[in-house]
mmCIF file of C-alpha atoms in Angstrom:
data_model
loop_
_atom_site.group_PDB
_atom_site.id
_atom_site.type_symbol
_atom_site.label_atom_id
_atom_site.label_comp_id
_atom_site.label_asym_id
_atom_site.label_seq_id
_atom_site.Cartn_x
_atom_site.Cartn_y
_atom_site.Cartn_z
ATOM 1 C CA UNK A 1 -121.172 -199.609 232.198
ATOM 2 C CA UNK A 2 -123.601 -199.097 235.131
ATOM 3 C CA UNK A 3 -123.558 -201.613 237.899
ATOM 4 C CA UNK A 4 -126.494 -204.022 237.836
ATOM 5 C CA UNK A 5 -127.588 -205.025 241.302
ATOM 6 C CA UNK A 6 -130.391 -207.387 242.413
ATOM 7 C CA UNK A 7 -131.651 -207.464 245.975
ATOM 8 C CA UNK A 8 -134.253 -209.390 247.811
ATOM 9 C CA UNK A 9 -137.245 -208.685 250.024
ATOM 10 C CA UNK A 10 -138.954 -211.073 252.489
ATOM 11 C CA UNK A 11 -142.371 -212.339 251.558
ATOM 12 C CA UNK A 12 -145.303 -210.293 252.825
ATOM 13 C CA UNK A 13 -146.318 -211.543 256.279
ATOM 14 C CA UNK A 14 -142.718 -212.099 257.446
ATOM 15 C CA UNK A 15 -143.151 -211.280 261.192
ATOM 16 C CA UNK A 16 -140.375 -210.655 263.778
ATOM 17 C CA UNK A 17 -139.847 -214.381 264.572
ATOM 18 C CA UNK A 18 -139.389 -215.314 260.913
ATOM 19 C CA UNK A 19 -137.360 -212.180 260.126
ATOM 20 C CA UNK A 20 -134.771 -212.992 262.719
ATOM 21 C CA UNK A 21 -131.774 -214.316 260.915
ATOM 22 C CA UNK A 22 -132.751 -213.411 257.389
ATOM 23 C CA UNK A 23 -130.177 -210.663 257.168
ATOM 24 C CA UNK A 24 -127.356 -212.970 258.149
ATOM 25 C CA UNK A 25 -128.613 -215.572 255.651
ATOM 26 C CA UNK A 26 -128.775 -212.909 252.923
ATOM 27 C CA UNK A 27 -125.301 -211.573 253.615
ATOM 28 C CA UNK A 28 -123.762 -215.089 253.759
ATOM 29 C CA UNK A 29 -125.385 -215.802 250.409
ATOM 30 C CA UNK A 30 -123.713 -212.740 248.875
ATOM 31 C CA UNK A 31 -126.923 -210.824 248.321
ATOM 32 C CA UNK A 32 -126.356 -207.089 247.656
ATOM 33 C CA UNK A 33 -129.398 -205.718 249.591
ATOM 34 C CA UNK A 34 -132.456 -206.501 251.598
ATOM 35 C CA UNK A 35 -135.660 -204.446 251.301
ATOM 36 C CA UNK A 36 -138.464 -203.935 253.819
ATOM 37 C CA UNK A 37 -141.960 -202.685 252.937
ATOM 38 C CA UNK A 38 -144.093 -200.614 255.188
ATOM 39 C CA UNK A 39 -147.252 -202.572 255.768
ATOM 40 C CA UNK A 40 -148.647 -201.640 259.203
ATOM 41 C CA UNK A 41 -151.692 -203.849 259.406
ATOM 42 C CA UNK A 42 -149.705 -207.053 258.976
ATOM 43 C CA UNK A 43 -147.182 -209.172 260.831
ATOM 44 C CA UNK A 44 -144.409 -207.495 258.821
ATOM 45 C CA UNK A 45 -141.628 -205.755 260.782
ATOM 46 C CA UNK A 46 -141.552 -202.051 260.780
ATOM 47 C CA UNK A 47 -139.038 -201.049 258.100
ATOM 48 C CA UNK A 48 -136.768 -198.640 260.064
ATOM 49 C CA UNK A 49 -136.774 -201.042 263.085
ATOM 50 C CA UNK A 50 -136.126 -204.045 260.872
ATOM 51 C CA UNK A 51 -133.391 -202.142 259.081
ATOM 52 C CA UNK A 52 -131.665 -201.231 262.430
ATOM 53 C CA UNK A 53 -131.905 -204.819 263.524
ATOM 54 C CA UNK A 54 -130.413 -206.146 260.230
ATOM 55 C CA UNK A 55 -127.687 -203.530 259.982
ATOM 56 C CA UNK A 56 -126.504 -204.397 263.430
ATOM 57 C CA UNK A 57 -126.234 -208.041 262.642
ATOM 58 C CA UNK A 58 -124.392 -207.710 259.293
ATOM 59 C CA UNK A 59 -121.271 -206.021 257.970
ATOM 60 C CA UNK A 60 -121.764 -205.605 254.252
ATOM 61 C CA UNK A 61 -125.496 -206.038 253.478
ATOM 62 C CA UNK A 62 -127.351 -202.864 252.417
ATOM 63 C CA UNK A 63 -130.834 -202.289 253.755
ATOM 64 C CA UNK A 64 -133.624 -200.448 251.989
ATOM 65 C CA UNK A 65 -137.157 -199.287 252.490
ATOM 66 C CA UNK A 66 -139.323 -200.373 249.581
ATOM 67 C CA UNK A 67 -141.173 -198.128 250.192
ATOM 68 C CA UNK A 68 -141.854 -196.175 253.417
ATOM 69 C CA UNK A 69 -144.491 -193.400 253.572
ATOM 70 C CA UNK A 70 -143.188 -189.829 253.932
ATOM 71 C CA UNK A 71 -146.176 -187.449 254.029
ATOM 72 C CA UNK A 72 -147.757 -187.763 257.506
ATOM 73 C CA UNK A 73 -144.286 -187.902 259.108
ATOM 74 C CA UNK A 74 -142.180 -184.980 260.340
ATOM 75 C CA UNK A 75 -139.292 -184.815 257.881
ATOM 76 C CA UNK A 76 -136.953 -183.467 260.498
ATOM 77 C CA UNK A 77 -137.403 -186.610 262.631
ATOM 78 C CA UNK A 78 -137.008 -188.750 259.500
ATOM 79 C CA UNK A 79 -133.859 -187.032 258.643
ATOM 80 C CA UNK A 80 -132.448 -187.552 262.160
ATOM 81 C CA UNK A 81 -133.330 -191.302 261.823
ATOM 82 C CA UNK A 82 -131.595 -191.651 258.557
ATOM 83 C CA UNK A 83 -128.415 -189.854 259.522
ATOM 84 C CA UNK A 84 -128.239 -191.879 262.683
ATOM 85 C CA UNK A 85 -128.495 -195.148 260.779
ATOM 86 C CA UNK A 86 -126.121 -193.923 257.960
ATOM 87 C CA UNK A 87 -123.614 -193.045 260.683
ATOM 88 C CA UNK A 88 -123.889 -196.297 262.292
ATOM 89 C CA UNK A 89 -123.769 -198.341 259.022
ATOM 90 C CA UNK A 90 -122.035 -196.198 256.449
ATOM 91 C CA UNK A 91 -122.922 -196.680 252.806
ATOM 92 C CA UNK A 92 -125.583 -199.359 253.684
ATOM 93 C CA UNK A 93 -128.772 -197.330 254.046
ATOM 94 C CA UNK A 94 -131.093 -197.013 251.051
ATOM 95 C CA UNK A 95 -134.238 -195.066 251.731
ATOM 96 C CA UNK A 96 -137.131 -194.978 249.369
ATOM 97 C CA UNK A 97 -140.225 -193.004 250.051
ATOM 98 C CA UNK A 98 -143.850 -192.999 248.600
ATOM 99 C CA UNK A 99 -146.977 -190.932 248.698
ATOM 100 C CA UNK A 100 -149.545 -193.465 249.915
ATOM 101 C CA UNK A 101 -149.680 -196.653 251.826
ATOM 102 C CA UNK A 102 -150.430 -199.751 249.701
ATOM 103 C CA UNK A 103 -153.416 -200.520 251.884
ATOM 104 C CA UNK A 104 -155.965 -197.737 251.788
ATOM 105 C CA UNK A 105 -157.074 -198.501 255.443
ATOM 106 C CA UNK A 106 -153.647 -197.322 256.576
ATOM 107 C CA UNK A 107 -153.926 -193.846 255.074
ATOM 108 C CA UNK A 108 -155.373 -192.442 258.264
ATOM 109 C CA UNK A 109 -152.127 -193.383 260.042
ATOM 110 C CA UNK A 110 -150.245 -190.768 257.944
ATOM 111 C CA UNK A 111 -152.459 -187.673 258.442
ATOM 112 C CA UNK A 112 -152.104 -184.723 256.185
ATOM 113 C CA UNK A 113 -154.503 -181.843 255.328
ATOM 114 C CA UNK A 114 -157.378 -182.925 253.089
ATOM 115 C CA UNK A 115 -156.415 -182.807 249.403
ATOM 116 C CA UNK A 116 -152.768 -181.755 250.163
ATOM 117 C CA UNK A 117 -150.975 -185.061 250.419
ATOM 118 C CA UNK A 118 -148.926 -184.451 247.222
ATOM 119 C CA UNK A 119 -148.002 -180.953 248.341
ATOM 120 C CA UNK A 120 -146.990 -182.194 251.726
ATOM 121 C CA UNK A 121 -144.829 -184.908 250.070
ATOM 122 C CA UNK A 122 -143.016 -182.349 247.880
ATOM 123 C CA UNK A 123 -142.313 -180.070 250.861
ATOM 124 C CA UNK A 124 -141.289 -182.936 253.116
ATOM 125 C CA UNK A 125 -138.863 -184.300 250.530
ATOM 126 C CA UNK A 126 -137.353 -180.840 249.855
ATOM 127 C CA UNK A 127 -136.817 -180.277 253.581
ATOM 128 C CA UNK A 128 -135.551 -183.771 254.150
ATOM 129 C CA UNK A 129 -132.982 -183.435 251.399
ATOM 130 C CA UNK A 130 -131.793 -180.069 252.778
ATOM 131 C CA UNK A 131 -131.327 -181.560 256.242
ATOM 132 C CA UNK A 132 -129.347 -184.495 254.889
ATOM 133 C CA UNK A 133 -127.144 -182.126 252.643
ATOM 134 C CA UNK A 134 -126.562 -179.094 254.882
ATOM 135 C CA UNK A 135 -125.968 -177.743 258.394
ATOM 136 C CA UNK A 136 -127.746 -174.705 259.769
ATOM 137 C CA UNK A 137 -130.885 -175.200 257.688
ATOM 138 C CA UNK A 138 -133.656 -172.596 257.678
ATOM 139 C CA UNK A 139 -136.888 -173.421 255.885
ATOM 140 C CA UNK A 140 -140.158 -171.564 255.797
ATOM 141 C CA UNK A 141 -142.758 -173.670 254.016
ATOM 142 C CA UNK A 142 -146.516 -174.048 253.968
ATOM 143 C CA UNK A 143 -146.391 -177.116 256.312
ATOM 144 C CA UNK A 144 -142.985 -176.994 257.960
ATOM 145 C CA UNK A 145 -140.732 -174.343 259.353
ATOM 146 C CA UNK A 146 -137.284 -174.656 260.871
ATOM 147 C CA UNK A 147 -134.730 -171.981 261.839
ATOM 148 C CA UNK A 148 -131.003 -172.699 261.863
ATOM 149 C CA UNK A 149 -131.439 -176.477 262.399
ATOM 150 C CA UNK A 150 -128.525 -178.970 262.316
ATOM 151 C CA UNK A 151 -129.500 -182.595 263.028
ATOM 152 C CA UNK A 152 -125.966 -183.947 263.623
ATOM 153 C CA UNK A 153 -122.985 -185.302 261.753
ATOM 154 C CA UNK A 154 -123.912 -186.041 258.164
ATOM 155 C CA UNK A 155 -122.451 -189.203 256.559
ATOM 156 C CA UNK A 156 -119.163 -188.775 254.672
ATOM 157 C CA UNK A 157 -120.896 -190.261 251.466
ATOM 158 C CA UNK A 158 -124.081 -188.334 250.559
ATOM 159 C CA UNK A 159 -127.134 -190.271 251.482
ATOM 160 C CA UNK A 160 -129.370 -190.748 248.368
ATOM 161 C CA UNK A 161 -133.172 -190.548 248.773
ATOM 162 C CA UNK A 162 -135.286 -192.372 246.122
ATOM 163 C CA UNK A 163 -138.965 -192.251 245.616
ATOM 164 C CA UNK A 164 -141.575 -194.646 244.149
ATOM 165 C CA UNK A 165 -144.705 -193.902 242.175
ATOM 166 C CA UNK A 166 -145.943 -194.293 238.627
ATOM 167 C CA UNK A 167 -148.451 -191.402 238.068
ATOM 168 C CA UNK A 168 -147.153 -188.546 235.914
ATOM 169 C CA UNK A 169 -146.908 -186.217 238.880
ATOM 170 C CA UNK A 170 -144.900 -188.852 240.815
ATOM 171 C CA UNK A 171 -142.442 -189.098 237.989
ATOM 172 C CA UNK A 172 -142.087 -185.257 237.874
ATOM 173 C CA UNK A 173 -141.492 -185.230 241.594
ATOM 174 C CA UNK A 174 -138.823 -187.881 241.257
ATOM 175 C CA UNK A 175 -137.084 -185.691 238.632
ATOM 176 C CA UNK A 176 -137.347 -182.475 240.601
ATOM 177 C CA UNK A 177 -136.585 -183.648 244.082
ATOM 178 C CA UNK A 178 -135.247 -187.231 244.386
ATOM 179 C CA UNK A 179 -131.957 -188.927 243.743
ATOM 180 C CA UNK A 180 -133.505 -192.067 242.135
ATOM 181 C CA UNK A 181 -136.633 -194.062 241.399
ATOM 182 C CA UNK A 182 -137.918 -197.508 242.348
ATOM 183 C CA UNK A 183 -140.950 -198.604 240.450
ATOM 184 C CA UNK A 184 -143.086 -201.706 240.634
ATOM 185 C CA UNK A 185 -145.587 -203.605 238.410
ATOM 186 C CA UNK A 186 -144.191 -202.038 235.302
ATOM 187 C CA UNK A 187 -143.588 -203.538 231.865
ATOM 188 C CA UNK A 188 -140.149 -202.769 230.311
ATOM 189 C CA UNK A 189 -141.723 -200.228 227.920
ATOM 190 C CA UNK A 190 -143.326 -198.508 230.879
ATOM 191 C CA UNK A 191 -140.085 -198.521 232.797
ATOM 192 C CA UNK A 192 -138.324 -196.864 229.859
ATOM 193 C CA UNK A 193 -141.017 -194.236 229.563
ATOM 194 C CA UNK A 194 -140.894 -193.575 233.295
ATOM 195 C CA UNK A 195 -137.093 -193.178 233.230
ATOM 196 C CA UNK A 196 -137.270 -190.789 230.373
ATOM 197 C CA UNK A 197 -139.951 -188.741 231.998
ATOM 198 C CA UNK A 198 -138.005 -188.469 235.265
ATOM 199 C CA UNK A 199 -134.879 -187.480 233.366
ATOM 200 C CA UNK A 200 -136.809 -184.839 231.472
ATOM 201 C CA UNK A 201 -138.205 -183.415 234.671
ATOM 202 C CA UNK A 202 -134.776 -183.366 236.279
ATOM 203 C CA UNK A 203 -133.298 -181.496 233.316
ATOM 204 C CA UNK A 204 -136.165 -178.952 233.527
ATOM 205 C CA UNK A 205 -135.205 -178.400 237.178
ATOM 206 C CA UNK A 206 -131.496 -178.005 236.356
ATOM 207 C CA UNK A 207 -130.669 -181.371 237.875
ATOM 208 C CA UNK A 208 -129.373 -184.768 236.796
ATOM 209 C CA UNK A 209 -130.124 -188.192 238.234
ATOM 210 C CA UNK A 210 -127.410 -190.712 237.985
ATOM 211 C CA UNK A 211 -127.998 -193.213 235.195
ATOM 212 C CA UNK A 212 -127.751 -196.187 237.652
ATOM 213 C CA UNK A 213 -130.426 -194.725 239.997
ATOM 214 C CA UNK A 214 -133.410 -196.296 238.392
ATOM 215 C CA UNK A 215 -134.834 -199.432 239.658
ATOM 216 C CA UNK A 216 -137.810 -201.890 239.861
ATOM 217 C CA UNK A 217 -139.301 -204.128 242.546
ATOM 218 C CA UNK A 218 -140.962 -207.316 241.430
ATOM 219 C CA UNK A 219 -142.772 -210.247 242.990
ATOM 220 C CA UNK A 220 -141.883 -213.763 241.959
ATOM 221 C CA UNK A 221 -144.801 -216.356 241.752
ATOM 222 C CA UNK A 222 -143.332 -219.630 240.560
ATOM 223 C CA UNK A 223 -146.265 -221.610 241.859
ATOM 224 C CA UNK A 224 -148.886 -219.539 239.998
ATOM 225 C CA UNK A 225 -150.034 -216.009 240.641
ATOM 226 C CA UNK A 226 -152.347 -215.955 243.748
ATOM 227 C CA UNK A 227 -155.602 -214.103 243.279
ATOM 228 C CA UNK A 228 -154.660 -211.484 245.793
ATOM 229 C CA UNK A 229 -151.439 -210.681 243.969
ATOM 230 C CA UNK A 230 -153.200 -210.734 240.634
ATOM 231 C CA UNK A 231 -155.700 -208.236 241.941
ATOM 232 C CA UNK A 232 -152.861 -205.949 243.142
ATOM 233 C CA UNK A 233 -151.095 -206.107 239.799
ATOM 234 C CA UNK A 234 -154.301 -205.273 238.045
ATOM 235 C CA UNK A 235 -155.038 -202.392 240.337
ATOM 236 C CA UNK A 236 -151.493 -201.049 239.969
ATOM 237 C CA UNK A 237 -151.441 -201.409 236.219
ATOM 238 C CA UNK A 238 -154.873 -201.718 234.770
ATOM 239 C CA UNK A 239 -155.293 -203.392 231.401
ATOM 240 C CA UNK A 240 -152.001 -205.297 231.572
ATOM 241 C CA UNK A 241 -152.095 -209.066 232.095
ATOM 242 C CA UNK A 242 -150.636 -210.007 235.470
ATOM 243 C CA UNK A 243 -148.109 -212.335 233.692
ATOM 244 C CA UNK A 244 -146.619 -209.226 232.039
ATOM 245 C CA UNK A 245 -145.894 -207.848 235.520
ATOM 246 C CA UNK A 246 -145.290 -210.927 237.806
ATOM 247 C CA UNK A 247 -142.745 -213.513 236.693
ATOM 248 C CA UNK A 248 -143.969 -217.088 237.117
ATOM 249 C CA UNK A 249 -140.589 -218.804 237.024
ATOM 250 C CA UNK A 250 -136.935 -217.941 237.830
ATOM 251 C CA UNK A 251 -136.276 -218.107 234.064
ATOM 252 C CA UNK A 252 -138.977 -215.607 233.460
ATOM 253 C CA UNK A 253 -137.683 -213.391 236.283
ATOM 254 C CA UNK A 254 -134.259 -213.353 234.660
ATOM 255 C CA UNK A 255 -135.652 -212.518 231.179
ATOM 256 C CA UNK A 256 -137.867 -209.798 232.630
ATOM 257 C CA UNK A 257 -134.976 -208.198 234.465
ATOM 258 C CA UNK A 258 -132.905 -208.351 231.217
ATOM 259 C CA UNK A 259 -135.674 -206.492 229.361
ATOM 260 C CA UNK A 260 -135.750 -203.851 232.119
ATOM 261 C CA UNK A 261 -132.024 -203.482 231.871
ATOM 262 C CA UNK A 262 -132.400 -202.791 228.215
ATOM 263 C CA UNK A 263 -134.989 -200.114 229.180
ATOM 264 C CA UNK A 264 -132.313 -198.409 231.266
ATOM 265 C CA UNK A 265 -132.891 -199.800 234.746
ATOM 266 C CA UNK A 266 -130.059 -201.276 236.754
ATOM 267 C CA UNK A 267 -131.357 -201.903 240.321
ATOM 268 C CA UNK A 268 -133.854 -204.626 241.140
ATOM 269 C CA UNK A 269 -135.650 -206.074 244.188
ATOM 270 C CA UNK A 270 -137.172 -209.575 243.951
ATOM 271 C CA UNK A 271 -139.754 -210.735 246.561
ATOM 272 C CA UNK A 272 -141.208 -214.110 246.899
ATOM 273 C CA UNK A 273 -144.931 -214.130 246.269
ATOM 274 C CA UNK A 274 -145.286 -217.311 248.245
ATOM 275 C CA UNK A 275 -144.576 -218.656 251.799
ATOM 276 C CA UNK A 276 -141.808 -221.107 252.188
ATOM 277 C CA UNK A 277 -138.205 -221.800 253.068
ATOM 278 C CA UNK A 278 -136.293 -218.462 252.756
ATOM 279 C CA UNK A 279 -133.023 -220.350 252.590
ATOM 280 C CA UNK A 280 -134.261 -222.255 249.495
ATOM 281 C CA UNK A 281 -135.403 -218.916 247.958
ATOM 282 C CA UNK A 282 -131.957 -217.486 248.525
ATOM 283 C CA UNK A 283 -130.247 -220.549 246.997
ATOM 284 C CA UNK A 284 -132.466 -220.317 243.896
ATOM 285 C CA UNK A 285 -131.994 -216.450 243.795
ATOM 286 C CA UNK A 286 -128.166 -216.652 243.856
ATOM 287 C CA UNK A 287 -128.112 -219.437 241.236
ATOM 288 C CA UNK A 288 -130.674 -217.898 238.873
ATOM 289 C CA UNK A 289 -130.211 -214.163 239.281
ATOM 290 C CA UNK A 290 -126.772 -213.669 240.694
ATOM 291 C CA UNK A 291 -125.149 -213.955 237.269
ATOM 292 C CA UNK A 292 -126.991 -210.848 236.077
ATOM 293 C CA UNK A 293 -124.860 -208.673 238.319
ATOM 294 C CA UNK A 294 -121.652 -207.104 237.000
#
């Protein structure tokens, strides 16, 4: 049986002052993983810097990006950052990359040639994967060229790179180039369809993605779905009621995760959709969702 794991993410707007200590609290509570989103125009900590801080202050907690933007960054530098983190904190680094920032105003911060963002993403991901897997890498692409590059000691355990996205092209990319998939704002039926599409694309590329490398990030809104969150849910999954995508109680979060497990997903990230006491959130999380893990 695949391992079911449920991690947490701080609420949006958690700045450096509020973030300090969250990793220690999460590890002490027995949480599997802590995930940091990339939202530049906000108080939120930068995901790679936040990961570094949290990894240095804990011993077992895994840290993930959920998600960071890859196109617009040099994949060689990204690979160097990842192998460094993985070397300092073995088996605890969980990178997930996406195509576009959640906030359209931030797209200019990740510049790519007009109309070529998807192509840059594909090439960046391919080069990143080569650098994480091999020494003496040569690559002659449309956007990036390297000749005989080795970025340093690679971790003993292969570093997996997951991607997000829901569009058909994103699912095909996940199958062709990634090691796993982290979706969001999906119904269980949509999660099943996404998993099957990714596995089909992987098989067509002569690859196989491990069965426990499919996950979902969800926002919990036990005090009612804020209008801003409702708008995001409707934008990300038009035509679906927000209540099908955002659990409004811990019991509903548990039922929703169970339905996604039936759809073939095994990894989950739960974020509070409200501001409040993070310690209380963790207590509720461990009590309500901890038993789902095996």
